[in-house]
């Protein structure tokens, strides 16, 4: 009997795990669970005899693939797969997939949770501002970016987006104003929400020069990846521009230094964007179904290491 390992340092809601087990049971596949592990050795032991894995932001490197002699497929229940060494997977003959869009609404809702908190001065009692009428810049118009735009309409915001890979007509069709460059987005918008993946092109790309283009009272919200921000340069800018705020769902390495900017900085203690029962169910069940479809029929839809 084939075996799926759910390896989640940050566990899914129980209802999602139960759902994954149901999908697997219907297909005659076993499920084993490794949650909240604190040492990589636990992961290396758990992968030894499994055919498939469902993971979240769990780091899957060459050593993990070396230890997983029977592994055929890893599905990242979520969007970003920068935590998986794709070259190592390919070298080991393992298929890697993600589940695009399945947790997008959860992440987008958190963007607004963070934004309202920021513009109301972190609920310190002093008069803040509203989101209505403000210019929101969405950097990368993928699944999360699109959900952010939908919610922003409800807030009555003026919405702009830039995406190097998404045609302007597609953005405009949603009633969102496409801009020609990242620079233009930061120049125009007092609020910018990051939705770019961490790639060799985007790492450290949100830097001093770009951020300094933001109008007075700028708010940067990050629910993407910490690696895309040049933290040293953002710190320098926050020191120089006392009007800027930074709210993030991914704790920066320089969290302690950012905390010096009291009233202008907030980080969730642990990445919470996709941490809803709904997102866990959507992404977890999609992952289980993709594994079953691959093991039974060789279906490689959503493979990312082709
Ligand atoms: C994703 O890439 O899907 C999100 O960043 C969510 O990550 P998580 O599953 O670790 O919460």
Short mmCIF file of N, CA, C and O and ligand atoms in Angstrom, two decimals, residues 10 55-58 76-82 103 107 223-225 271-275, ligand 1:
data_model
loop_
_atom_site.label_atom_id
_atom_site.label_comp_id
_atom_site.label_asym_id
_atom_site.label_seq_id
_atom_site.Cartn_x
_atom_site.Cartn_y
_atom_site.Cartn_z
N UNK A 10 4.42 23.49 10.72
CA UNK A 10 3.25 24.29 11.14
C UNK A 10 2.02 23.50 10.71
O UNK A 10 1.69 23.46 9.52
N UNK A 55 3.62 18.86 2.08
CA UNK A 55 4.38 19.78 2.94
C UNK A 55 3.80 21.18 2.85
O UNK A 55 2.97 21.45 1.99
N UNK A 56 4.29 22.06 3.74
CA UNK A 56 3.94 23.48 3.64
C UNK A 56 5.25 24.24 3.39
O UNK A 56 5.86 24.04 2.36
N UNK A 57 5.70 25.07 4.35
CA UNK A 57 6.97 25.77 4.13
C UNK A 57 8.16 24.92 4.57
O UNK A 57 9.27 25.44 4.72
N UNK A 58 7.93 23.65 4.77
CA UNK A 58 8.97 22.74 5.24
C UNK A 58 10.12 22.66 4.22
O UNK A 58 9.87 22.55 3.03
N UNK A 76 3.64 20.63 -2.39
CA UNK A 76 3.66 21.78 -1.48
C UNK A 76 2.21 22.29 -1.42
O UNK A 76 1.69 22.79 -2.43
N UNK A 77 1.55 22.08 -0.30
CA UNK A 77 0.17 22.53 -0.15
C UNK A 77 0.20 24.04 0.03
O UNK A 77 0.22 24.56 1.13
N UNK A 78 0.24 24.74 -1.09
CA UNK A 78 0.36 26.19 -1.07
C UNK A 78 0.91 26.67 -2.39
O UNK A 78 0.97 25.90 -3.36
N UNK A 79 1.34 27.92 -2.40
CA UNK A 79 1.75 28.54 -3.66
C UNK A 79 3.27 28.49 -3.88
O UNK A 79 3.76 27.96 -4.88
N UNK A 80 4.02 29.05 -2.91
CA UNK A 80 5.47 29.21 -3.10
C UNK A 80 6.20 27.91 -2.82
O UNK A 80 5.95 27.24 -1.83
N UNK A 81 7.14 27.59 -3.72
CA UNK A 81 7.88 26.32 -3.54
C UNK A 81 9.38 26.58 -3.47
O UNK A 81 10.20 25.73 -3.81
N UNK A 82 9.75 27.78 -3.01
CA UNK A 82 11.17 28.12 -2.85
C UNK A 82 11.82 27.32 -1.72
O UNK A 82 13.05 27.34 -1.59
N UNK A 103 -4.89 28.69 -1.27
CA UNK A 103 -4.89 29.43 0.00
C UNK A 103 -4.89 30.95 -0.23
O UNK A 103 -4.67 31.73 0.70
N UNK A 107 -4.68 34.49 2.48
CA UNK A 107 -3.54 35.42 2.52
C UNK A 107 -4.04 36.84 2.24
O UNK A 107 -3.66 37.80 2.92
N UNK A 223 3.16 39.92 2.62
CA UNK A 223 2.65 38.58 2.96
C UNK A 223 3.26 37.56 1.99
O UNK A 223 2.73 36.47 1.83
N UNK A 224 4.38 37.96 1.36
CA UNK A 224 4.99 37.08 0.35
C UNK A 224 6.16 36.30 0.96
O UNK A 224 5.93 35.24 1.57
N UNK A 225 7.36 36.82 0.82
CA UNK A 225 8.56 36.18 1.37
C UNK A 225 9.48 37.25 1.93
O UNK A 225 9.63 38.30 1.31
N UNK A 271 4.23 32.98 10.45
CA UNK A 271 3.48 33.27 9.23
C UNK A 271 2.06 32.71 9.31
O UNK A 271 1.86 31.51 9.47
N UNK A 272 1.08 33.62 9.21
CA UNK A 272 -0.32 33.28 9.47
C UNK A 272 -1.21 33.38 8.23
O UNK A 272 -2.39 33.07 8.30
N UNK A 273 -0.65 33.89 7.12
CA UNK A 273 -1.47 34.19 5.95
C UNK A 273 -2.38 33.04 5.54
O UNK A 273 -3.59 33.20 5.36
N UNK A 274 -1.80 31.86 5.40
CA UNK A 274 -2.57 30.71 4.93
C UNK A 274 -3.11 29.87 6.07
O UNK A 274 -3.61 28.76 5.86
N UNK A 275 -3.01 30.40 7.29
CA UNK A 275 -3.38 29.58 8.45
C UNK A 275 -4.86 29.77 8.83
O UNK A 275 -5.20 30.32 9.88
C1 LIG B 1 2.31 29.85 0.34
O1 LIG B 1 3.34 29.97 -0.33
O2 LIG B 1 1.37 29.10 -0.02
C2 LIG B 1 2.10 30.69 1.57
O3 LIG B 1 3.23 31.45 1.84
C3 LIG B 1 1.66 29.89 2.78
O4 LIG B 1 2.70 29.20 3.40
P1 LIG B 1 2.43 28.20 4.63
O5 LIG B 1 1.75 27.00 4.09
O6 LIG B 1 3.77 27.91 5.18
O7 LIG B 1 1.56 28.91 5.62
#
